[in-house]
């Protein structure tokens, strides 16, 4: 078992154990603020169920299900529990697919209906075109009609439906969005399925509940209502850390559910804790207290800056960090010009892309439905580079030590049975020539080199090109090749025309090897020194506004209407984002606020109630 299980209990952990031992408990929500050890409480609760009910579950063929947000989080929890078979840990999508995958007939009926509706809408759109509609849109709609008609004709020949990242109905593949639409609908409409879920998983925990889709939460609540007894549903999360617009946020409690608050913070130094409590004060008001012993508590450092928006940011950030390093009394912010303990948080991925040299690549994927997958490093067109080609390139440039092991996984030439002796050496020589050509092509760079690199890799058998990509690379694959996922043809073509050298900066970013990350991308992480850049102008994100949060700009009429009607506002979303950012720091926090009206920003920040904001530093302070 992992270290989390062995950690001391908090009052929230003790309360939760009592709830789990009570047969009358059907639902609960644990609200755990940043740095509180939410995952520790979750793992300890799972371990308690294993100990108290594990034998019963195994005898009945049952498990406790733990649904979390990412594969990384799932592996982490599984590791803490040493892979105990009483516990089923998975992502939301994998869990839902596990439930529905045996019901192939119901899946087929849903896919047929979805295809029919999509085709009808596309035909209606085409019929409504006027002479003012551009040819590009006409062509895209025609391709969608052809694709849907083709999928419709092929569905009867699909032997079994599977689940992948992106939809391809003609091959029987359902995508992420399909799973979260299909499964909740079936669970809520088919009483037998809801009962089956409750019997198979008498206890279900939902991690990061605030970012879980409302339809998923609703279908699980439906299971509670149908089962009534013998089933327990638990949510672990923090409404203040909701970062996805579609997330459910706060969990609405039923009359017989219990709410547990975990106010301890085991991460933040005292001054940072004061700031995040002030940020949270106008939201749900949960006030966190340090969970550390007095001997382990440190005061930390918090500094605010207000800088003119027209400054050259790269240079002024370097100056800010230098100033912080000089002024720090605890040795923070060291190593300004190298990889160090500092994490710089920007509002939009574009800001990081500009600084790391992959802005053109960013533009290719944003504006399409692959944007989120691109931001997370899992867009399928990029997969060959991430998994094989860039590792091959780096190995070839750095001594070639890992080339053979990479090629054994990727090359079809090394899968021809058990190759030995002269035959194996001959294959490796050919592949080595291919790697040399790959390196030359990447080093040359330039427009269109992404496509050239993929062709080199295919021609030298370094990798196998999957059908979705092959239809764009090779003319002979086009007529009968697998369809690319809907509405991404233009994206793939633009990607193939991109400069392959931009992938270096991109992979540095998604692998979190750069000092940059987005405000949303660091939830769950922690860093010694955190520098938060607040710049609405560069972010250009209409979902958030630090100017409005801090009172530099007035609320719009829409903002005021939402506020008066109790709906989520841009201020609510931005407050949560700032809370997530500020709560990452374990030693020092700096907040740089860019403003058009510097004097007005000083006045607004002074009245914000944020500890330390009234003594914000100016550009004159930094350049002294």
PDB file of C-alpha atoms in Angstrom, residues 211-374:
ATOM      1  CA  UNK A 211     -15.364  18.937 -13.485  1.00  0.00           C
ATOM      2  CA  UNK A 212     -17.578  15.909 -14.135  1.00  0.00           C
ATOM      3  CA  UNK A 213     -20.255  16.429 -16.796  1.00  0.00           C
ATOM      4  CA  UNK A 214     -23.740  17.127 -15.377  1.00  0.00           C
ATOM      5  CA  UNK A 215     -25.268  14.309 -17.435  1.00  0.00           C
ATOM      6  CA  UNK A 216     -22.831  11.805 -15.870  1.00  0.00           C
ATOM      7  CA  UNK A 217     -23.621  13.076 -12.366  1.00  0.00           C
ATOM      8  CA  UNK A 218     -27.350  12.918 -13.112  1.00  0.00           C
ATOM      9  CA  UNK A 219     -27.239   9.329 -14.348  1.00  0.00           C
ATOM     10  CA  UNK A 220     -25.363   8.230 -11.203  1.00  0.00           C
ATOM     11  CA  UNK A 221     -27.909  10.047  -9.027  1.00  0.00           C
ATOM     12  CA  UNK A 222     -30.560   8.135 -10.968  1.00  0.00           C
ATOM     13  CA  UNK A 223     -28.902   4.863  -9.916  1.00  0.00           C
ATOM     14  CA  UNK A 224     -29.132   5.980  -6.255  1.00  0.00           C
ATOM     15  CA  UNK A 225     -32.848   6.741  -6.625  1.00  0.00           C
ATOM     16  CA  UNK A 226     -33.589   3.435  -8.377  1.00  0.00           C
ATOM     17  CA  UNK A 227     -31.628   1.325  -5.896  1.00  0.00           C
ATOM     18  CA  UNK A 228     -32.399   3.262  -2.697  1.00  0.00           C
ATOM     19  CA  UNK A 229     -30.549   0.843  -0.369  1.00  0.00           C
ATOM     20  CA  UNK A 230     -27.379  -1.205  -0.700  1.00  0.00           C
ATOM     21  CA  UNK A 231     -25.714   1.389  -2.901  1.00  0.00           C
ATOM     22  CA  UNK A 232     -23.518   4.371  -1.982  1.00  0.00           C
ATOM     23  CA  UNK A 233     -22.425   7.235  -4.244  1.00  0.00           C
ATOM     24  CA  UNK A 234     -19.637   9.551  -3.109  1.00  0.00           C
ATOM     25  CA  UNK A 235     -18.227  12.726  -4.675  1.00  0.00           C
ATOM     26  CA  UNK A 236     -14.752  14.109  -3.953  1.00  0.00           C
ATOM     27  CA  UNK A 237     -13.969  17.565  -5.250  1.00  0.00           C
ATOM     28  CA  UNK A 238     -13.897  21.307  -4.792  1.00  0.00           C
ATOM     29  CA  UNK A 239     -16.297  23.689  -6.583  1.00  0.00           C
ATOM     30  CA  UNK A 240     -13.626  26.412  -6.385  1.00  0.00           C
ATOM     31  CA  UNK A 241     -11.348  24.306  -8.583  1.00  0.00           C
ATOM     32  CA  UNK A 242     -13.831  23.801 -11.392  1.00  0.00           C
ATOM     33  CA  UNK A 243     -11.917  24.810 -14.532  1.00  0.00           C
ATOM     34  CA  UNK A 244     -13.995  23.276 -17.319  1.00  0.00           C
ATOM     35  CA  UNK A 245     -17.060  25.231 -18.402  1.00  0.00           C
ATOM     36  CA  UNK A 246     -19.110  22.075 -18.884  1.00  0.00           C
ATOM     37  CA  UNK A 247     -18.322  20.704 -15.418  1.00  0.00           C
ATOM     38  CA  UNK A 248     -21.166  20.357 -12.909  1.00  0.00           C
ATOM     39  CA  UNK A 249     -19.417  22.474 -10.264  1.00  0.00           C
ATOM     40  CA  UNK A 250     -21.134  22.211  -6.885  1.00  0.00           C
ATOM     41  CA  UNK A 251     -22.876  18.907  -6.184  1.00  0.00           C
ATOM     42  CA  UNK A 252     -26.531  19.451  -5.277  1.00  0.00           C
ATOM     43  CA  UNK A 253     -27.200  17.462  -2.116  1.00  0.00           C
ATOM     44  CA  UNK A 254     -30.188  15.199  -1.607  1.00  0.00           C
ATOM     45  CA  UNK A 255     -31.995  15.390   1.759  1.00  0.00           C
ATOM     46  CA  UNK A 256     -30.436  12.158   3.023  1.00  0.00           C
ATOM     47  CA  UNK A 257     -26.883  12.864   1.771  1.00  0.00           C
ATOM     48  CA  UNK A 258     -23.996  13.989   3.982  1.00  0.00           C
ATOM     49  CA  UNK A 259     -21.550  16.813   3.320  1.00  0.00           C
ATOM     50  CA  UNK A 260     -17.991  16.693   4.652  1.00  0.00           C
ATOM     51  CA  UNK A 261     -15.632  19.662   4.505  1.00  0.00           C
ATOM     52  CA  UNK A 262     -11.874  19.196   4.626  1.00  0.00           C
ATOM     53  CA  UNK A 263     -10.399  22.633   5.398  1.00  0.00           C
ATOM     54  CA  UNK A 264      -6.789  21.622   6.023  1.00  0.00           C
ATOM     55  CA  UNK A 265      -4.114  22.819   3.611  1.00  0.00           C
ATOM     56  CA  UNK A 266      -0.856  20.872   3.630  1.00  0.00           C
ATOM     57  CA  UNK A 267       0.765  22.774   0.756  1.00  0.00           C
ATOM     58  CA  UNK A 268       0.603  26.534   1.078  1.00  0.00           C
ATOM     59  CA  UNK A 269       2.876  28.710   3.235  1.00  0.00           C
ATOM     60  CA  UNK A 270       1.084  31.127   5.565  1.00  0.00           C
ATOM     61  CA  UNK A 271       1.125  34.214   3.306  1.00  0.00           C
ATOM     62  CA  UNK A 272      -0.084  32.243   0.277  1.00  0.00           C
ATOM     63  CA  UNK A 273      -2.811  30.663   2.412  1.00  0.00           C
ATOM     64  CA  UNK A 274      -4.014  34.144   3.381  1.00  0.00           C
ATOM     65  CA  UNK A 275      -4.246  35.104  -0.301  1.00  0.00           C
ATOM     66  CA  UNK A 276      -6.216  32.039  -1.402  1.00  0.00           C
ATOM     67  CA  UNK A 277      -8.605  32.416   1.537  1.00  0.00           C
ATOM     68  CA  UNK A 278      -9.208  36.030   0.476  1.00  0.00           C
ATOM     69  CA  UNK A 279      -9.858  34.911  -3.117  1.00  0.00           C
ATOM     70  CA  UNK A 280     -12.329  32.312  -1.882  1.00  0.00           C
ATOM     71  CA  UNK A 281     -14.080  34.571   0.631  1.00  0.00           C
ATOM     72  CA  UNK A 282     -16.595  35.934  -1.905  1.00  0.00           C
ATOM     73  CA  UNK A 283     -17.387  32.445  -3.222  1.00  0.00           C
ATOM     74  CA  UNK A 284     -18.385  29.613  -0.864  1.00  0.00           C
ATOM     75  CA  UNK A 285     -16.452  31.093   2.058  1.00  0.00           C
ATOM     76  CA  UNK A 286     -14.597  27.877   2.976  1.00  0.00           C
ATOM     77  CA  UNK A 287     -11.654  29.070   5.056  1.00  0.00           C
ATOM     78  CA  UNK A 288      -8.646  26.819   4.901  1.00  0.00           C
ATOM     79  CA  UNK A 289      -6.246  26.338   7.794  1.00  0.00           C
ATOM     80  CA  UNK A 290      -2.716  25.015   7.671  1.00  0.00           C
ATOM     81  CA  UNK A 291      -2.607  21.276   8.194  1.00  0.00           C
ATOM     82  CA  UNK A 292       1.133  21.371   8.837  1.00  0.00           C
ATOM     83  CA  UNK A 293       2.668  21.247  12.284  1.00  0.00           C
ATOM     84  CA  UNK A 294       4.085  24.542  13.538  1.00  0.00           C
ATOM     85  CA  UNK A 295       7.635  23.276  12.968  1.00  0.00           C
ATOM     86  CA  UNK A 296       6.887  22.702   9.273  1.00  0.00           C
ATOM     87  CA  UNK A 297       4.973  25.913   8.585  1.00  0.00           C
ATOM     88  CA  UNK A 298       6.842  28.643   6.714  1.00  0.00           C
ATOM     89  CA  UNK A 299       5.711  32.238   6.133  1.00  0.00           C
ATOM     90  CA  UNK A 300       6.455  32.192   2.397  1.00  0.00           C
ATOM     91  CA  UNK A 301       6.457  35.242   0.140  1.00  0.00           C
ATOM     92  CA  UNK A 302       3.742  36.962  -1.899  1.00  0.00           C
ATOM     93  CA  UNK A 303       4.405  39.856  -4.293  1.00  0.00           C
ATOM     94  CA  UNK A 304       2.036  41.690  -6.635  1.00  0.00           C
ATOM     95  CA  UNK A 305       3.153  43.687  -9.688  1.00  0.00           C
ATOM     96  CA  UNK A 306       1.238  46.071 -11.929  1.00  0.00           C
ATOM     97  CA  UNK A 307       2.923  46.612 -15.289  1.00  0.00           C
ATOM     98  CA  UNK A 308       1.915  48.561 -18.403  1.00  0.00           C
ATOM     99  CA  UNK A 309       0.381  46.296 -20.999  1.00  0.00           C
ATOM    100  CA  UNK A 310       2.536  47.712 -23.815  1.00  0.00           C
ATOM    101  CA  UNK A 311       5.846  46.430 -22.419  1.00  0.00           C
ATOM    102  CA  UNK A 312       7.777  43.703 -24.232  1.00  0.00           C
ATOM    103  CA  UNK A 313       6.734  40.823 -22.036  1.00  0.00           C
ATOM    104  CA  UNK A 314       9.631  38.385 -22.470  1.00  0.00           C
ATOM    105  CA  UNK A 315      12.123  41.002 -21.249  1.00  0.00           C
ATOM    106  CA  UNK A 316       9.995  42.356 -18.435  1.00  0.00           C
ATOM    107  CA  UNK A 317       9.297  38.874 -17.049  1.00  0.00           C
ATOM    108  CA  UNK A 318      13.031  38.232 -16.900  1.00  0.00           C
ATOM    109  CA  UNK A 319      13.433  41.521 -15.008  1.00  0.00           C
ATOM    110  CA  UNK A 320      10.606  40.638 -12.631  1.00  0.00           C
ATOM    111  CA  UNK A 321      12.181  37.288 -11.851  1.00  0.00           C
ATOM    112  CA  UNK A 322      15.589  38.880 -11.334  1.00  0.00           C
ATOM    113  CA  UNK A 323      14.051  41.431  -8.964  1.00  0.00           C
ATOM    114  CA  UNK A 324      12.257  38.673  -7.048  1.00  0.00           C
ATOM    115  CA  UNK A 325      15.478  36.668  -6.716  1.00  0.00           C
ATOM    116  CA  UNK A 326      17.336  39.716  -5.365  1.00  0.00           C
ATOM    117  CA  UNK A 327      14.604  40.594  -2.889  1.00  0.00           C
ATOM    118  CA  UNK A 328      13.840  37.087  -1.639  1.00  0.00           C
ATOM    119  CA  UNK A 329      14.961  36.366   1.913  1.00  0.00           C
ATOM    120  CA  UNK A 330      14.375  32.613   1.558  1.00  0.00           C
ATOM    121  CA  UNK A 331      16.349  31.875  -1.615  1.00  0.00           C
ATOM    122  CA  UNK A 332      13.366  31.733  -3.951  1.00  0.00           C
ATOM    123  CA  UNK A 333      13.326  32.490  -7.704  1.00  0.00           C
ATOM    124  CA  UNK A 334      16.935  31.353  -8.303  1.00  0.00           C
ATOM    125  CA  UNK A 335      18.160  30.262 -11.743  1.00  0.00           C
ATOM    126  CA  UNK A 336      16.420  32.851 -13.909  1.00  0.00           C
ATOM    127  CA  UNK A 337      18.058  31.749 -17.160  1.00  0.00           C
ATOM    128  CA  UNK A 338      17.699  28.000 -16.805  1.00  0.00           C
ATOM    129  CA  UNK A 339      15.192  25.298 -15.955  1.00  0.00           C
ATOM    130  CA  UNK A 340      14.434  25.826 -12.294  1.00  0.00           C
ATOM    131  CA  UNK A 341      11.759  25.745  -9.636  1.00  0.00           C
ATOM    132  CA  UNK A 342       9.628  28.474 -11.216  1.00  0.00           C
ATOM    133  CA  UNK A 343       6.379  27.832 -13.055  1.00  0.00           C
ATOM    134  CA  UNK A 344       5.033  30.695 -15.174  1.00  0.00           C
ATOM    135  CA  UNK A 345       1.265  30.545 -15.607  1.00  0.00           C
ATOM    136  CA  UNK A 346      -0.331  32.130 -18.664  1.00  0.00           C
ATOM    137  CA  UNK A 347      -4.027  32.520 -19.411  1.00  0.00           C
ATOM    138  CA  UNK A 348      -4.031  30.836 -22.843  1.00  0.00           C
ATOM    139  CA  UNK A 349      -2.076  28.081 -24.568  1.00  0.00           C
ATOM    140  CA  UNK A 350      -1.374  30.553 -27.396  1.00  0.00           C
ATOM    141  CA  UNK A 351       0.781  32.620 -25.039  1.00  0.00           C
ATOM    142  CA  UNK A 352       2.946  29.593 -24.271  1.00  0.00           C
ATOM    143  CA  UNK A 353       2.998  28.617 -27.960  1.00  0.00           C
ATOM    144  CA  UNK A 354       4.306  32.053 -28.913  1.00  0.00           C
ATOM    145  CA  UNK A 355       7.088  31.870 -26.355  1.00  0.00           C
ATOM    146  CA  UNK A 356       8.110  28.301 -27.192  1.00  0.00           C
ATOM    147  CA  UNK A 357       7.942  28.660 -30.983  1.00  0.00           C
ATOM    148  CA  UNK A 358       4.900  26.613 -31.994  1.00  0.00           C
ATOM    149  CA  UNK A 359       2.282  29.300 -32.563  1.00  0.00           C
ATOM    150  CA  UNK A 360       1.676  28.296 -36.207  1.00  0.00           C
ATOM    151  CA  UNK A 361       1.090  24.694 -35.126  1.00  0.00           C
ATOM    152  CA  UNK A 362      -1.257  25.961 -32.429  1.00  0.00           C
ATOM    153  CA  UNK A 363      -3.267  27.864 -35.044  1.00  0.00           C
ATOM    154  CA  UNK A 364      -3.622  24.714 -37.148  1.00  0.00           C
ATOM    155  CA  UNK A 365      -5.457  22.795 -34.433  1.00  0.00           C
ATOM    156  CA  UNK A 366      -7.350  25.539 -32.637  1.00  0.00           C
ATOM    157  CA  UNK A 367     -10.685  26.294 -34.175  1.00  0.00           C
ATOM    158  CA  UNK A 368     -11.300  22.558 -34.732  1.00  0.00           C
ATOM    159  CA  UNK A 369     -12.686  19.934 -32.407  1.00  0.00           C
ATOM    160  CA  UNK A 370      -9.158  18.577 -32.006  1.00  0.00           C
ATOM    161  CA  UNK A 371      -8.145  21.674 -30.023  1.00  0.00           C
ATOM    162  CA  UNK A 372      -8.523  20.072 -26.578  1.00  0.00           C
ATOM    163  CA  UNK A 373      -6.712  16.930 -27.676  1.00  0.00           C
ATOM    164  CA  UNK A 374      -3.924  19.127 -29.077  1.00  0.00           C
TER     165      UNK A 374
END
